[in-house]
CSV table of C-alpha atoms in Angstrom, one decimal:
chain,number,residue,atom,x,y,z
A,1,UNK,CA,0.0,0.0,0.0
A,2,UNK,CA,1.2,3.5,-0.7
A,3,UNK,CA,2.6,5.6,2.1
A,4,UNK,CA,-0.2,7.9,3.2
A,5,UNK,CA,-0.4,10.4,6.0
A,6,UNK,CA,-3.6,10.7,8.0
A,7,UNK,CA,-4.5,14.1,9.3
A,8,UNK,CA,-7.3,15.4,11.5
A,9,UNK,CA,-8.1,18.7,13.3
A,10,UNK,CA,-10.4,19.9,16.1
A,11,UNK,CA,-11.5,23.5,15.9
A,12,UNK,CA,-13.4,26.3,17.7
A,13,UNK,CA,-16.3,25.9,15.2
A,14,UNK,CA,-17.2,25.2,11.7
A,15,UNK,CA,-16.5,28.5,9.9
A,16,UNK,CA,-12.9,28.7,8.7
A,17,UNK,CA,-13.3,32.4,8.2
A,18,UNK,CA,-14.1,33.0,11.9
A,19,UNK,CA,-13.0,29.8,13.7
A,20,UNK,CA,-9.5,28.5,14.5
A,21,UNK,CA,-7.6,25.3,15.1
A,22,UNK,CA,-7.5,23.8,18.6
A,23,UNK,CA,-5.7,20.5,17.8
A,24,UNK,CA,-3.9,18.9,14.9
A,25,UNK,CA,-2.6,15.3,14.5
A,26,UNK,CA,-0.7,13.5,11.8
A,27,UNK,CA,-0.3,9.8,11.7
A,28,UNK,CA,1.7,7.8,9.1
A,29,UNK,CA,0.8,4.5,7.4
A,30,UNK,CA,2.6,2.5,10.1
A,31,UNK,CA,0.5,4.2,12.9
A,32,UNK,CA,3.4,6.4,14.0
A,33,UNK,CA,2.5,9.8,15.3
A,34,UNK,CA,4.4,12.5,13.3
A,35,UNK,CA,2.6,15.4,14.9
A,36,UNK,CA,0.0,15.8,17.7
A,37,UNK,CA,-0.5,19.1,19.5
A,38,UNK,CA,-3.1,21.4,20.9
A,39,UNK,CA,-3.1,24.7,19.1
A,40,UNK,CA,-3.8,28.0,20.8
A,41,UNK,CA,-6.2,30.2,18.9
A,42,UNK,CA,-5.0,33.7,18.2
A,43,UNK,CA,-8.4,35.4,18.4
A,44,UNK,CA,-11.1,33.1,19.8
A,45,UNK,CA,-11.2,32.8,23.6
A,46,UNK,CA,-14.3,30.7,24.0
A,47,UNK,CA,-16.0,28.0,21.9
A,48,UNK,CA,-18.8,26.5,24.1
A,49,UNK,CA,-20.6,24.7,21.3
A,50,UNK,CA,-17.5,23.0,19.9
A,51,UNK,CA,-16.2,22.3,23.4
A,52,UNK,CA,-19.4,20.2,24.0
A,53,UNK,CA,-18.3,18.0,21.1
A,54,UNK,CA,-14.6,17.6,21.5
A,55,UNK,CA,-14.1,18.6,25.1
A,56,UNK,CA,-11.1,20.9,24.4
A,57,UNK,CA,-11.2,23.8,26.9
A,58,UNK,CA,-9.5,27.2,26.7
A,59,UNK,CA,-7.4,26.2,29.7
A,60,UNK,CA,-6.0,23.1,27.8
A,61,UNK,CA,-4.7,25.3,24.9
A,62,UNK,CA,-3.6,28.2,27.0
A,63,UNK,CA,0.2,27.3,26.7
A,64,UNK,CA,0.0,25.5,23.3
A,65,UNK,CA,1.7,26.8,20.2
A,66,UNK,CA,-0.3,28.9,17.7
A,67,UNK,CA,-0.9,27.7,14.2
A,68,UNK,CA,1.5,30.4,13.0
A,69,UNK,CA,4.2,28.7,15.1
A,70,UNK,CA,3.7,25.2,13.6
A,71,UNK,CA,2.4,25.7,10.1
A,72,UNK,CA,5.9,25.6,8.5
A,73,UNK,CA,6.7,22.4,10.4
A,74,UNK,CA,3.5,20.9,9.2
A,75,UNK,CA,4.2,22.0,5.7
A,76,UNK,CA,7.5,20.1,5.9
A,77,UNK,CA,5.8,17.0,7.0
A,78,UNK,CA,3.2,17.3,4.3
A,79,UNK,CA,5.6,18.1,1.5
A,80,UNK,CA,5.3,15.6,-1.4
A,81,UNK,CA,3.1,13.4,0.6
A,82,UNK,CA,-0.4,11.9,0.0
A,83,UNK,CA,-2.8,13.2,2.7
A,84,UNK,CA,-5.9,11.3,3.8
A,85,UNK,CA,-8.6,13.1,5.8
A,86,UNK,CA,-12.1,12.2,6.9
A,87,UNK,CA,-14.1,15.2,5.5
A,88,UNK,CA,-11.1,16.7,3.7
A,89,UNK,CA,-13.0,19.8,2.6
A,90,UNK,CA,-13.3,20.8,6.3
A,91,UNK,CA,-9.8,20.2,7.4
A,92,UNK,CA,-8.1,21.6,4.3
A,93,UNK,CA,-9.9,24.9,5.0
A,94,UNK,CA,-8.1,25.2,8.3
A,95,UNK,CA,-4.7,23.8,7.2
A,96,UNK,CA,-4.5,25.3,3.7
A,97,UNK,CA,-1.3,27.2,4.4
A,98,UNK,CA,0.5,24.0,5.3
A,99,UNK,CA,-0.9,21.8,2.5
A,100,UNK,CA,0.4,23.8,-0.5
A,101,UNK,CA,3.2,21.4,-1.4
A,102,UNK,CA,1.6,18.1,-0.6
A,103,UNK,CA,1.3,15.6,-3.4
A,104,UNK,CA,-2.4,15.0,-3.2
A,105,UNK,CA,-5.3,15.1,-0.8
A,106,UNK,CA,-7.9,12.2,-0.5
A,107,UNK,CA,-11.2,12.4,1.3
A,108,UNK,CA,-11.8,9.1,3.1
A,109,UNK,CA,-15.4,10.2,3.9
A,110,UNK,CA,-16.3,10.6,0.2
A,111,UNK,CA,-14.7,7.3,-0.7
A,112,UNK,CA,-16.5,5.5,2.1
A,113,UNK,CA,-19.8,7.1,1.2
A,114,UNK,CA,-19.5,5.6,-2.3
A,115,UNK,CA,-18.5,2.2,-0.9
A,116,UNK,CA,-21.4,2.3,1.5
A,117,UNK,CA,-23.7,2.9,-1.5
A,118,UNK,CA,-26.5,4.8,0.2
A,119,UNK,CA,-27.8,7.5,-2.1
A,120,UNK,CA,-29.0,10.9,-0.9
A,121,UNK,CA,-31.6,12.3,-3.2
A,122,UNK,CA,-31.6,15.7,-1.6
A,123,UNK,CA,-27.9,16.3,-2.4
A,124,UNK,CA,-27.9,14.0,-5.5
A,125,UNK,CA,-24.8,12.3,-4.1
A,126,UNK,CA,-23.7,9.4,-1.9
A,127,UNK,CA,-24.8,9.8,1.7
A,128,UNK,CA,-22.0,11.0,4.0
A,129,UNK,CA,-21.5,8.8,7.0
A,130,UNK,CA,-20.0,9.9,10.4
A,131,UNK,CA,-16.6,8.7,11.2
A,132,UNK,CA,-17.7,6.6,14.2
A,133,UNK,CA,-20.4,4.9,12.2
A,134,UNK,CA,-18.0,4.2,9.2
A,135,UNK,CA,-15.2,2.7,11.3
A,136,UNK,CA,-17.8,0.5,13.1
A,137,UNK,CA,-19.0,-0.8,9.7
A,138,UNK,CA,-15.5,-1.8,8.5
A,139,UNK,CA,-14.0,-2.8,11.7
A,140,UNK,CA,-16.5,-3.6,14.5
A,141,UNK,CA,-13.8,-4.4,17.0
A,142,UNK,CA,-12.0,-1.1,16.5
A,143,UNK,CA,-12.4,1.3,19.4
A,144,UNK,CA,-11.6,4.9,19.6
A,145,UNK,CA,-12.6,8.2,21.3
A,146,UNK,CA,-14.3,10.3,18.6
A,147,UNK,CA,-13.6,14.0,18.2
A,148,UNK,CA,-10.0,13.6,19.4
A,149,UNK,CA,-7.7,14.5,16.5
A,150,UNK,CA,-5.3,11.7,17.0
A,151,UNK,CA,-8.0,9.1,17.6
A,152,UNK,CA,-9.8,10.3,14.5
A,153,UNK,CA,-6.6,9.9,12.5
A,154,UNK,CA,-6.4,6.3,13.7
A,155,UNK,CA,-10.1,5.6,12.7
A,156,UNK,CA,-9.5,7.3,9.3
A,157,UNK,CA,-6.5,5.1,8.8
A,158,UNK,CA,-8.5,2.0,9.7
A,159,UNK,CA,-11.2,2.9,7.1
A,160,UNK,CA,-8.7,3.8,4.4
A,161,UNK,CA,-6.8,0.5,4.8
A,162,UNK,CA,-10.1,-1.3,4.5
A,163,UNK,CA,-11.1,0.6,1.4
A,164,UNK,CA,-7.7,0.2,-0.3
A,165,UNK,CA,-7.4,-3.5,0.7
A,166,UNK,CA,-10.9,-4.1,-0.7
A,167,UNK,CA,-10.0,-2.3,-4.0
A,168,UNK,CA,-6.8,-4.4,-4.3
A,169,UNK,CA,-8.7,-7.6,-3.7
A,170,UNK,CA,-11.4,-6.7,-6.1
A,171,UNK,CA,-8.8,-5.8,-8.8
A,172,UNK,CA,-6.9,-9.1,-8.3
A,173,UNK,CA,-10.1,-11.1,-8.5
A,174,UNK,CA,-11.2,-9.3,-11.7
A,175,UNK,CA,-7.7,-9.9,-13.2
A,176,UNK,CA,-7.9,-13.6,-12.5
A,177,UNK,CA,-11.4,-13.9,-14.0
A,178,UNK,CA,-10.1,-12.2,-17.3
A,179,UNK,CA,-7.3,-14.7,-17.7
């Protein structure tokens, strides 16, 4: 399997024009942690709604580095690498400055939605599935703490490996049938 990096963030909210990063994690294909840190927002001081979801408090990020302090380091990690994210459109909005020199970005959520095969007539596209539900479908024994950036990287890696192994198996089977 190709050597992918799995990336996830936690933020103060959903609007990349107003909200900021609170946590960033990067995991490699061998499950090694390449980066995992809280991030101190420069402007936001409270994020009650987001805090209810991921549990990150202002106190926890009080002494953390800002994104400005780590963005070049992240860019070095991402340079010429294939990046996998669950809901890549969301995370790339917050990490855009660090992703400019990556090789490519893959959205595990979109690939899983297609694999899952449930159509959404309203959006005229495959139905998006939450990370916790998707990982449970592909690996029922896998346990993780959702909405923790490092744990979400591990779950994304689990789903991506399932999808890629399934594609490889399907391709090999099709090749044998055609012989």
